[in-house]
Short mmCIF file of C-alpha atoms in Angstrom, two decimals:
data_model
loop_
_atom_site.label_atom_id
_atom_site.label_comp_id
_atom_site.label_asym_id
_atom_site.label_seq_id
_atom_site.Cartn_x
_atom_site.Cartn_y
_atom_site.Cartn_z
CA ALA A 1 -0.18 -0.21 0.21
CA THR A 2 2.81 2.48 0.50
CA VAL A 3 4.85 1.78 -2.50
CA PHE A 4 1.32 2.21 -4.48
CA LEU A 5 0.78 5.78 -2.73
CA GLU A 6 4.45 6.74 -3.09
CA PHE A 7 4.41 5.72 -7.15
CA TRP A 8 1.21 7.48 -6.99
CA LYS A 9 2.76 10.72 -6.16
CA ARG A 10 5.29 10.21 -8.50
CA ARG A 11 2.87 9.71 -11.45
CA ARG A 12 0.74 12.57 -10.01
CA ALA A 13 3.94 14.97 -10.47
CA VAL A 14 4.41 13.61 -13.77
CA LEU A 15 0.79 14.54 -14.80
CA THR A 16 1.00 17.71 -13.34
CA TYR A 17 3.68 18.78 -15.32
CA ASP A 18 2.50 17.23 -18.56
CA TRP A 19 -0.59 19.35 -18.11
CA ASP A 20 1.23 22.70 -17.04
CA LEU A 21 -0.29 22.37 -13.56
CA ILE A 22 2.72 22.78 -11.50
CA ASP A 23 2.32 26.40 -10.43
CA TRP A 24 -1.48 26.40 -11.02
CA GLU A 25 -3.63 27.24 -8.04
CA ASP A 26 -7.64 27.03 -7.48
CA GLU A 27 -8.68 30.38 -8.15
CA GLU A 28 -11.04 31.89 -5.30
CA GLU A 29 -14.09 29.77 -5.74
CA GLU A 30 -17.28 31.39 -5.84
CA LEU A 31 -19.81 30.90 -3.02
CA ARG A 32 -22.56 28.45 -3.24
CA PRO A 33 -26.01 29.88 -4.03
CA GLN A 34 -27.52 28.14 -0.93
CA PHE A 35 -24.82 29.67 1.19
CA GLU A 36 -25.37 32.98 -0.10
CA ALA A 37 -29.16 32.75 0.19
CA LYS A 38 -28.86 31.38 3.82
CA TYR A 39 -26.26 33.61 5.25
CA SER A 40 -26.74 37.04 2.99
CA GLN A 41 -27.86 38.93 6.32
CA VAL A 42 -24.51 38.79 8.10
CA GLU A 43 -21.28 39.74 5.96
CA ARG A 44 -17.70 40.07 6.63
CA VAL A 45 -14.71 41.30 4.62
CA ASN A 46 -12.98 38.28 2.89
CA PRO A 47 -9.43 38.53 3.73
CA ILE A 48 -8.06 37.51 0.18
CA THR A 49 -10.38 39.63 -2.16
CA GLY A 50 -11.09 42.55 0.36
CA LYS A 51 -14.75 42.46 -0.51
CA PRO A 52 -17.64 41.80 1.92
CA GLU A 53 -19.47 38.34 1.45
CA PRO A 54 -21.99 36.47 3.41
CA PHE A 55 -20.67 34.73 6.42
CA GLN A 56 -21.60 31.78 8.51
CA PRO A 57 -21.16 32.28 12.26
CA PHE A 58 -19.17 29.76 14.33
CA PRO A 59 -21.88 28.96 16.80
CA ASP A 60 -24.19 28.35 13.81
CA LYS A 61 -21.30 26.27 11.94
CA LEU A 62 -20.59 23.96 15.37
CA SER A 63 -24.40 23.29 15.85
CA ARG A 64 -25.03 21.98 12.00
CA LEU A 65 -21.78 20.46 12.40
CA MET A 66 -22.86 18.33 15.56
CA VAL A 67 -26.27 17.74 14.08
CA SER A 68 -24.22 15.99 11.18
CA VAL A 69 -21.90 14.03 13.28
CA SER A 70 -25.05 12.66 15.09
CA GLY A 71 -26.56 11.85 11.59
CA ILE A 72 -23.32 9.91 10.85
CA PHE A 73 -23.31 8.17 14.28
CA PHE A 74 -27.07 7.17 13.72
CA MET A 75 -26.18 5.67 10.44
CA ILE A 76 -23.16 3.71 11.62
CA SER A 77 -25.41 2.19 14.64
CA LEU A 78 -27.92 1.42 11.85
CA VAL A 79 -24.93 -0.56 10.22
CA LEU A 80 -24.25 -2.09 13.31
CA THR A 81 -28.18 -2.94 13.84
CA ALA A 82 -28.31 -4.89 10.68
CA VAL A 83 -24.78 -6.55 11.24
CA PHE A 84 -26.46 -7.87 14.76
CA ALA A 85 -29.85 -9.09 12.63
CA VAL A 86 -27.52 -11.21 10.57
CA VAL A 87 -25.90 -12.51 13.71
CA VAL A 88 -29.07 -13.32 15.07
CA TYR A 89 -30.16 -15.19 11.74
CA ARG A 90 -26.92 -16.84 11.69
CA LEU A 91 -27.99 -18.53 15.35
CA VAL A 92 -31.33 -19.49 14.32
CA ALA A 93 -30.52 -21.09 11.10
CA MET A 94 -27.20 -22.94 12.53
CA GLU A 95 -29.88 -24.67 14.55
CA GLN A 96 -32.23 -25.17 11.89
CA PHE A 97 -29.63 -26.42 9.51
CA ALA A 98 -27.94 -28.85 12.17
CA SER A 99 -30.93 -30.89 12.26
CA PHE A 100 -32.18 -30.59 8.74
CA LYS A 101 -33.53 -33.59 7.03
CA TRP A 102 -31.31 -33.31 3.84
CA TYR A 103 -28.19 -35.22 4.89
CA PHE A 104 -25.86 -32.98 2.80
CA ILE A 105 -27.08 -29.59 4.31
CA LYS A 106 -27.07 -31.34 7.93
CA LYS A 107 -23.60 -32.69 7.15
CA TYR A 108 -22.10 -29.20 6.05
CA TRP A 109 -24.42 -26.93 8.26
CA GLN A 110 -21.59 -24.51 9.05
CA PHE A 111 -21.07 -23.68 5.72
CA ALA A 112 -24.69 -23.45 4.64
CA THR A 113 -25.21 -20.74 7.51
CA SER A 114 -22.08 -19.15 6.35
CA GLY A 115 -23.05 -19.18 2.90
CA THR A 116 -26.60 -17.99 3.45
CA GLY A 117 -25.77 -15.41 5.98
CA VAL A 118 -23.13 -13.44 3.50
CA CYS A 119 -25.72 -13.55 0.59
CA ILE A 120 -28.62 -12.14 2.89
CA ASN A 121 -25.99 -9.31 4.15
CA PHE A 122 -24.80 -8.42 0.86
CA MET A 123 -28.64 -7.88 0.02
CA ILE A 124 -28.66 -5.54 3.27
CA ILE A 125 -25.58 -3.83 2.26
CA MET A 126 -26.79 -2.91 -1.26
CA SER A 127 -30.06 -1.62 0.15
CA LEU A 128 -28.46 0.43 2.85
CA ASN A 129 -26.30 1.98 0.29
CA VAL A 130 -29.16 3.26 -1.56
CA VAL A 131 -30.41 5.18 1.93
CA TYR A 132 -27.03 6.22 2.53
CA GLU A 133 -26.56 8.29 -0.54
CA LYS A 134 -29.56 10.23 0.27
CA VAL A 135 -28.79 10.61 3.93
CA ALA A 136 -25.35 11.91 3.38
CA TYR A 137 -26.95 14.48 0.62
CA LEU A 138 -29.32 15.81 3.31
CA LEU A 139 -26.47 15.87 6.06
CA THR A 140 -24.13 17.63 3.63
CA ASP A 141 -26.52 20.15 2.77
CA LEU A 142 -27.66 20.68 6.13
CA GLU A 143 -23.78 21.79 6.75
CA HIS A 144 -24.22 24.65 4.28
CA PRO A 145 -20.83 24.35 3.13
CA ARG A 146 -19.20 27.62 1.67
CA THR A 147 -18.11 26.50 -1.48
CA GLU A 148 -18.57 23.76 -4.03
CA SER A 149 -15.14 21.79 -3.33
CA GLU A 150 -16.02 21.85 0.64
CA TRP A 151 -19.36 20.55 -0.14
CA GLU A 152 -17.90 17.71 -2.46
CA ASN A 153 -15.24 16.99 -0.10
CA SER A 154 -17.77 16.81 2.78
CA PHE A 155 -20.23 14.28 0.84
CA ALA A 156 -17.16 12.18 -0.34
CA LEU A 157 -15.95 11.59 3.32
CA LYS A 158 -19.53 10.76 4.26
CA MET A 159 -20.15 8.11 1.53
CA PHE A 160 -16.83 6.66 2.41
CA LEU A 161 -17.58 6.42 5.88
CA PHE A 162 -20.91 4.71 5.50
CA GLN A 163 -20.11 2.53 2.53
CA PHE A 164 -16.95 1.49 4.54
CA VAL A 165 -18.77 0.88 7.74
CA ASN A 166 -21.41 -0.92 5.92
CA LEU A 167 -19.32 -3.30 3.83
CA ASN A 168 -16.71 -4.19 6.60
CA SER A 169 -18.74 -4.36 9.54
CA SER A 170 -19.72 -7.90 9.06
CA ILE A 171 -16.18 -8.82 8.32
CA PHE A 172 -14.51 -7.20 11.27
CA TYR A 173 -17.32 -9.24 13.54
CA ILE A 174 -16.19 -12.41 11.87
CA ALA A 175 -12.48 -11.82 12.27
CA PHE A 176 -12.37 -10.37 15.98
CA PHE A 177 -15.68 -11.45 17.59
CA LEU A 178 -16.97 -14.64 16.11
CA GLY A 179 -16.79 -17.56 18.60
CA ARG A 180 -14.71 -15.49 21.15
CA PHE A 181 -17.69 -15.09 23.54
CA ALA A 182 -19.53 -18.73 22.95
CA GLY A 183 -18.34 -20.00 26.26
CA ARG A 184 -17.58 -23.94 27.05
CA PRO A 185 -19.33 -27.07 27.11
CA GLY A 186 -21.83 -27.04 29.73
CA LYS A 187 -21.68 -23.33 30.25
CA TYR A 188 -22.57 -22.09 26.80
CA ASN A 189 -23.40 -18.50 26.30
CA LYS A 190 -27.00 -17.93 24.94
CA LEU A 191 -28.31 -14.74 23.12
CA PHE A 192 -31.70 -14.22 24.92
CA ASN A 193 -31.26 -17.06 26.92
CA ARG A 194 -32.66 -19.28 23.62
CA TRP A 195 -29.71 -19.70 21.29
CA ARG A 196 -26.17 -20.55 21.46
CA LEU A 197 -23.67 -18.13 20.27
CA GLU A 198 -22.12 -18.97 16.93
CA GLU A 199 -18.64 -20.73 17.12
CA CYS A 200 -15.95 -21.01 14.41
CA HIS A 201 -15.19 -23.88 11.88
CA PRO A 202 -13.43 -26.37 13.76
CA SER A 203 -10.45 -25.60 11.33
CA GLY A 204 -10.64 -21.75 12.39
CA CYS A 205 -12.27 -18.81 11.64
CA LEU A 206 -10.22 -17.75 8.64
CA ILE A 207 -12.22 -20.00 6.46
CA ASP A 208 -15.43 -17.84 7.19
CA LEU A 209 -13.74 -14.70 6.94
CA CYS A 210 -12.29 -16.05 3.62
CA LEU A 211 -15.58 -17.03 2.75
CA GLN A 212 -17.39 -13.63 3.42
CA MET A 213 -14.92 -11.54 1.92
CA GLY A 214 -14.80 -13.98 -1.52
CA VAL A 215 -18.59 -13.65 -1.53
CA ILE A 216 -18.96 -10.26 -1.02
CA MET A 217 -15.86 -8.59 -3.19
CA VAL A 218 -17.30 -10.94 -6.26
CA LEU A 219 -20.68 -9.95 -5.95
CA LYS A 220 -20.10 -6.36 -5.17
CA GLN A 221 -17.90 -6.32 -8.37
CA MET A 222 -20.35 -7.72 -10.53
CA TRP A 223 -23.36 -5.49 -9.26
CA ASN A 224 -20.79 -2.65 -9.72
CA ASN A 225 -19.90 -3.35 -13.31
CA PHE A 226 -23.68 -4.00 -14.25
CA MET A 227 -24.69 -0.71 -12.50
CA GLU A 228 -21.92 1.41 -14.47
CA LEU A 229 -22.54 -0.29 -18.04
CA GLY A 230 -25.75 -2.19 -18.04
CA TYR A 231 -27.93 0.29 -16.43
CA PRO A 232 -26.80 3.16 -18.85
CA LEU A 233 -27.37 0.48 -21.78
CA LEU A 234 -30.88 -0.06 -20.75
CA GLN A 235 -31.99 3.55 -20.07
CA ASN A 236 -30.53 4.40 -23.78
CA TRP A 237 -32.49 1.56 -25.03
CA TRP A 238 -35.67 2.81 -23.38
CA SER A 239 -35.31 6.16 -24.45
CA ARG A 240 -34.53 4.85 -28.48
CA ARG A 241 -37.65 3.16 -27.74
CA LYS A 242 -39.72 5.82 -26.51
CA MET A 243 -38.41 7.95 -29.59
CA LYS A 244 -39.82 5.12 -31.95
CA ARG A 245 -43.33 5.42 -30.39
CA ARG A 246 -43.41 9.08 -31.07
CA GLY A 247 -43.34 8.01 -34.65
CA GLN A 248 -39.59 8.95 -35.55
CA SER A 249 -38.45 6.35 -38.24
CA VAL A 250 -35.15 4.94 -38.26
CA GLU A 251 -33.98 6.86 -41.00
CA ASN A 252 -34.85 10.17 -39.46
CA LYS A 253 -33.21 9.18 -36.40
CA ILE A 254 -29.83 8.43 -38.39
CA SER A 255 -29.96 11.70 -39.93
CA LEU A 256 -29.89 13.74 -36.55
CA PRO A 257 -26.98 15.71 -36.23
CA GLN A 258 -24.29 14.38 -33.72
CA TRP A 259 -24.80 16.74 -31.02
CA GLU A 260 -28.62 15.66 -30.71
CA LYS A 261 -27.74 12.21 -30.70
CA ASP A 262 -25.29 12.98 -27.83
CA TRP A 263 -27.89 14.66 -26.16
CA ASN A 264 -30.25 11.73 -26.09
CA LEU A 265 -27.23 9.56 -24.15
CA GLN A 266 -27.49 9.62 -20.51
CA PRO A 267 -25.98 12.38 -18.43
CA MET A 268 -22.93 12.09 -16.51
CA ASN A 269 -23.15 11.77 -12.48
CA LEU A 270 -23.99 15.33 -10.72
CA HIS A 271 -20.57 14.76 -8.98
CA GLY A 272 -18.37 13.47 -11.64
CA LEU A 273 -15.95 10.76 -10.85
CA MET A 274 -17.30 10.60 -7.15
CA ASP A 275 -18.67 7.11 -7.82
CA GLU A 276 -15.41 5.91 -9.68
CA TYR A 277 -13.14 7.19 -6.82
CA LEU A 278 -15.11 5.48 -4.20
CA GLU A 279 -15.35 2.16 -5.87
CA MET A 280 -11.82 1.98 -6.19
CA VAL A 281 -11.08 3.40 -2.69
CA LEU A 282 -13.37 0.56 -1.24
CA GLN A 283 -11.75 -1.92 -3.53
CA PHE A 284 -8.15 -0.61 -2.07
CA GLY A 285 -9.53 -1.26 1.37
CA PHE A 286 -10.34 -4.94 0.43
CA THR A 287 -7.18 -5.60 -0.93
CA THR A 288 -5.06 -4.40 2.07
CA ILE A 289 -7.07 -4.22 5.30
CA PHE A 290 -7.66 -8.18 5.48
CA VAL A 291 -5.27 -9.24 2.84
CA ALA A 292 -3.68 -11.71 5.19
CA ALA A 293 -7.06 -13.50 5.32
CA PHE A 294 -7.88 -13.52 1.96
CA PRO A 295 -4.59 -13.38 -0.67
CA LEU A 296 -6.79 -13.63 -3.40
CA ALA A 297 -8.17 -10.16 -3.12
CA PRO A 298 -5.62 -8.45 -4.89
CA LEU A 299 -5.67 -10.96 -7.62
CA LEU A 300 -9.73 -10.47 -7.84
CA ALA A 301 -9.01 -6.66 -7.95
CA LEU A 302 -6.30 -6.96 -10.78
CA LEU A 303 -8.96 -8.61 -12.84
CA ASN A 304 -11.77 -6.46 -12.27
CA ASN A 305 -9.84 -3.40 -13.02
CA ILE A 306 -8.63 -4.93 -16.12
CA ILE A 307 -12.55 -5.43 -17.26
CA GLU A 308 -13.50 -2.29 -15.98
CA ILE A 309 -10.99 -0.18 -17.87
CA ARG A 310 -12.68 -1.15 -21.00
CA LEU A 311 -16.02 -1.28 -19.66
CA ASP A 312 -15.61 2.26 -18.74
CA ALA A 313 -14.06 3.69 -21.92
CA TYR A 314 -17.09 2.01 -23.90
CA LYS A 315 -19.44 4.22 -21.35
CA PHE A 316 -17.74 7.23 -21.60
CA VAL A 317 -17.68 7.02 -25.21
CA THR A 318 -20.95 5.56 -26.19
CA GLN A 319 -23.44 5.81 -23.36
CA TRP A 320 -22.73 8.99 -21.58
CA ARG A 321 -22.83 12.48 -22.78
CA ARG A 322 -19.45 14.05 -22.88
CA PRO A 323 -18.35 15.05 -19.56
CA MET A 324 -17.39 18.72 -18.58
CA PRO A 325 -13.78 19.35 -18.22
CA ALA A 326 -12.26 20.50 -14.64
CA ARG A 327 -8.68 21.55 -13.63
CA ALA A 328 -7.29 19.75 -10.68
CA THR A 329 -3.68 19.43 -9.40
CA ASP A 330 -4.38 15.82 -7.45
CA ILE A 331 -7.20 13.69 -6.41
CA GLY A 332 -8.58 15.83 -3.50
CA ILE A 333 -9.51 14.38 -0.24
CA TRP A 334 -9.20 10.54 -1.68
CA TYR A 335 -5.51 10.75 -1.13
CA GLY A 336 -5.72 11.38 2.68
CA ILE A 337 -8.22 8.40 2.83
CA LEU A 338 -6.23 5.93 0.89
CA GLU A 339 -3.33 6.99 3.54
CA GLY A 340 -5.81 6.25 6.33
CA ILE A 341 -6.52 3.19 4.93
CA GLY A 342 -2.94 2.10 4.76
CA VAL A 343 -2.49 2.81 8.35
CA LEU A 344 -5.44 0.73 9.19
CA ALA A 345 -4.52 -2.21 7.20
CA VAL A 346 -1.27 -2.78 9.44
CA ILE A 347 -3.32 -2.52 12.65
CA THR A 348 -6.06 -4.78 11.36
CA ASN A 349 -3.39 -7.42 9.51
CA ALA A 350 -1.43 -7.69 12.94
CA PHE A 351 -4.69 -8.48 14.33
CA VAL A 352 -5.97 -10.96 12.02
CA ILE A 353 -2.54 -12.76 12.27
CA ALA A 354 -2.44 -12.68 16.11
CA ILE A 355 -6.03 -13.38 16.73
CA THR A 356 -7.69 -14.83 14.06
CA SER A 357 -5.26 -17.22 12.86
CA ASP A 358 -3.28 -20.16 14.52
CA TYR A 359 0.14 -18.60 13.94
CA ILE A 360 1.08 -17.40 17.71
CA PRO A 361 -0.53 -20.48 19.61
CA ARG A 362 1.50 -22.96 17.07
CA PHE A 363 4.74 -20.72 17.79
CA VAL A 364 4.00 -20.92 21.48
CA TYR A 365 3.60 -24.64 21.72
CA ALA A 366 6.65 -25.08 19.48
CA TYR A 367 8.84 -23.18 21.76
CA LYS A 368 7.52 -23.51 24.93
CA TYR A 369 5.31 -26.67 25.14
CA GLY A 370 6.34 -28.93 22.11
CA PRO A 371 9.08 -31.63 21.76
CA CYS A 372 11.53 -28.97 20.81
CA THR A 373 11.28 -27.09 23.90
CA ASP A 374 14.24 -24.86 24.74
CA GLN A 375 15.83 -26.31 21.26
CA GLY A 376 14.74 -23.69 18.83
CA TYR A 377 12.16 -24.10 16.19
CA ARG A 378 13.99 -26.42 13.71
CA GLN A 379 11.33 -28.57 11.43
CA GLU A 380 7.99 -29.77 11.60
CA LYS A 381 8.26 -32.40 14.24
CA CYS A 382 8.48 -29.47 16.92
CA LEU A 383 4.24 -29.23 16.50
CA LYS A 384 4.00 -32.73 16.93
CA GLY A 385 1.05 -32.87 19.80
CA TYR A 386 0.15 -29.51 19.01
CA VAL A 387 -3.80 -30.48 18.32
CA ASN A 388 -4.26 -32.61 21.39
CA SER A 389 -2.50 -29.79 23.49
CA SER A 390 -4.90 -27.22 21.75
CA LEU A 391 -7.94 -29.20 22.95
CA SER A 392 -9.51 -29.00 26.38
CA VAL A 393 -11.34 -32.00 28.25
CA PHE A 394 -15.31 -32.00 29.31
CA ASP A 395 -16.90 -34.55 31.58
CA LEU A 396 -20.21 -35.53 29.46
CA SER A 397 -21.60 -36.64 32.94
CA GLU A 398 -21.82 -33.26 34.31
CA LEU A 399 -24.55 -32.56 31.62
CA GLY A 400 -27.02 -34.65 33.63
CA MET A 401 -28.38 -36.51 30.77
CA GLY A 402 -26.97 -40.05 31.39
CA TYR A 403 -23.87 -39.53 29.29
CA SER A 404 -20.52 -40.70 30.51
CA GLY A 405 -17.10 -40.26 29.06
CA TYR A 406 -15.30 -37.40 27.84
CA CYS A 407 -15.36 -34.71 25.07
CA ARG A 408 -12.71 -32.50 23.93
CA TYR A 409 -13.42 -28.79 22.84
CA ARG A 410 -11.00 -25.92 21.50
CA ASP A 411 -10.07 -23.99 24.42
CA TYR A 412 -7.10 -23.82 26.75
CA ARG A 413 -8.88 -24.79 30.02
CA ALA A 414 -7.87 -27.13 33.06
CA PRO A 415 -9.32 -30.61 32.94
CA PRO A 416 -12.61 -31.34 35.29
CA TRP A 417 -10.32 -33.58 37.54
CA SER A 418 -7.89 -30.90 38.34
CA SER A 419 -8.00 -28.61 41.48
CA THR A 420 -9.46 -25.63 39.42
CA PRO A 421 -11.71 -27.54 37.20
CA TYR A 422 -12.39 -25.57 33.63
CA GLU A 423 -10.05 -22.53 34.57
CA PHE A 424 -7.83 -20.90 32.02
CA THR A 425 -4.32 -22.75 32.21
CA LEU A 426 -0.98 -21.23 31.93
CA GLN A 427 -0.70 -21.92 28.34
CA PHE A 428 -3.81 -19.68 27.72
CA TRP A 429 -1.90 -16.83 29.37
CA HIS A 430 1.08 -17.62 27.52
CA VAL A 431 -0.66 -17.35 24.15
CA LEU A 432 -2.26 -14.36 25.20
CA ALA A 433 0.75 -12.66 26.36
CA ALA A 434 2.55 -13.64 22.87
CA ARG A 435 -0.40 -12.12 20.80
CA LEU A 436 -0.06 -8.81 22.38
CA ALA A 437 3.70 -8.78 21.81
CA PHE A 438 3.31 -9.67 18.43
CA ILE A 439 0.92 -7.15 17.67
CA ILE A 440 3.00 -4.65 19.17
CA VAL A 441 5.89 -5.14 17.43
CA PHE A 442 4.58 -6.34 14.21
CA GLU A 443 2.99 -2.70 14.27
CA HIS A 444 5.97 -0.97 15.06
CA LEU A 445 8.09 -3.10 12.62
CA VAL A 446 5.68 -2.45 9.67
CA PHE A 447 5.09 1.10 10.40
CA GLY A 448 8.79 1.62 10.66
CA ILE A 449 9.22 0.08 7.20
CA LYS A 450 6.35 2.18 5.63
CA SER A 451 8.20 5.22 7.06
CA PHE A 452 11.33 4.22 5.33
CA ILE A 453 9.88 3.26 2.02
CA ALA A 454 8.40 6.86 2.16
CA TYR A 455 11.43 8.49 2.87
CA LEU A 456 13.40 6.36 0.26
CA ILE A 457 10.94 7.28 -2.90
CA PRO A 458 11.19 10.86 -3.79
CA ASP A 459 7.41 12.36 -4.66
CA ILE A 460 9.23 13.73 -8.08
CA PRO A 461 10.98 11.57 -10.29
CA LYS A 462 14.90 12.90 -10.88
CA ASP A 463 14.44 13.52 -14.68
CA LEU A 464 11.36 15.60 -13.95
CA CYS A 465 13.07 17.48 -11.06
CA ASP A 466 15.84 18.44 -13.64
CA ARG A 467 13.75 19.33 -16.25
CA MET A 468 11.63 21.68 -13.73
CA ARG A 469 15.02 23.16 -12.64
CA ARG A 470 16.08 23.81 -16.43
CA GLU A 471 12.86 25.47 -17.41
CA LYS A 472 13.35 27.70 -14.08
CA TYR A 473 17.00 28.53 -15.12
CA LEU A 474 15.62 29.37 -18.65
CA VAL A 475 13.06 31.67 -17.32
CA GLN A 476 15.53 33.66 -15.10
CA GLU A 477 17.90 33.85 -17.90
CA MET A 478 15.16 35.16 -20.27
CA MET A 479 14.33 37.68 -17.34
CA TYR A 480 17.85 38.74 -17.31
CA GLU A 481 18.22 39.14 -20.82
CA ALA A 482 15.20 41.12 -21.43
CA GLU A 483 16.35 43.56 -18.40
CA LEU A 484 19.56 43.94 -19.83
CA GLU A 485 17.91 44.64 -23.22
CA HIS A 486 15.67 47.25 -21.77
CA LEU A 487 18.33 48.86 -19.75
CA GLN A 488 20.64 49.23 -23.17
CA ARG A 489 17.61 51.08 -24.75
CA GLU A 490 17.08 53.47 -21.74
CA ARG A 491 20.82 54.39 -21.79
CA LYS A 492 21.16 54.77 -25.41
CA LYS A 493 17.99 57.01 -25.02
CA ASN A 494 19.59 58.93 -22.67
CA GLY A 495 22.80 59.49 -24.29
CA LYS A 496 24.62 57.83 -21.59
CA GLN A 497 27.56 55.16 -22.25
CA TYR A 498 26.50 51.61 -21.75
CA HIS A 499 28.84 49.00 -20.03
CA HIS A 500 28.00 45.21 -19.90
CA GLU A 501 26.65 45.19 -16.23
CA TRP A 502 23.83 44.19 -14.11
CA PRO A 503 21.76 47.37 -13.23
#
């Protein structure tokens, strides 16, 4: 992620130079009409232009901002409520699938529960996205931003927060909360005293996490490609069909001037490339935040982007009207969002490796409890007995249902015949301490590498830097020659002797 962003800065510098925007700055933007209409009664002198203009008092701005932030938190809580509803569904479905009549579903009830839960979660995500866009519009208009760029930055940040939480909340639940509070045999924790809390697959939570990410990523990319190309195609087909109904023959339609044919195409989004940026930024989050759990994400993103480049080209050329051009020296607020995702990716991957995967328990067993204790980790034989060590013992007679014998379950608890039955063992605390230590060391190490890479890669390529310095030197030479020539003419005009000297 860091290398990508650093090389993007180099690419941005090249593009800025090629389009002659190195020294270009945004002109003083005009105020939004809504802002002028709202605050026309309160004026102050603009420190840049020196002219009076409408002004938004700080108390009014703060109160509107607080209402907007409250709205954002309310929508995020709505997302978490939807995630909780999916969790409840998984608990109910788990019970039903485990006692299903069909043998195949009864045998693979955990995969059936996860698969149906993911599909329902995806439908909820796509439904809430429509609501979020309208709420983001409402909250942004409520803030009354001063200029159009302020409005777009505020709207972009809200849309990213809404959709990021909407897409990733269920993934965070599976990665860090699923199966952590299920309890143990004989003392399971239940929701509403009715349904047992869901546990991970016996092979670990990474399977559930991988399935969740894979289904959501593939389905969302397919849906986005359909909405970007299929939807405009259907709209244009419908408009042509309506023209035919009005009695316009095919010959008349062909004879229309090009500008009129273009007018019948679909208009571009009101906010230009907002949806394109949002899609790419969310995809960047998918490929970095949980890449340790789903290494196929970058490959799926690459394949999608190769196809989408051509689909976008076809859409811009044949299905949309020509967009209005606008100057820009960078991608605005999106670069800051990408940097924030890069930082979050380090933290989440540290937690995925330490908590979700079995890397740390295996590591602790190999060095502390396995056959290679105090000898160093040399080969796979050091993990011999790991599975037995990771399983605890439960006495079935404690259930009071006439069962006898013992069963095994994944946890680090003392056996029923010990002095402290079912309490956490010393190995549990060793694993917990190792996990926390790994998170701290991993984060500091990767953040250090990130900073070193950012320092190592210059923001501007050396050849471009030399060209810019060359241009600056030539401009100074031209100014010097022009001033010298002007001085020579002035002295000849005044009849003074001219000497080759700097005035």
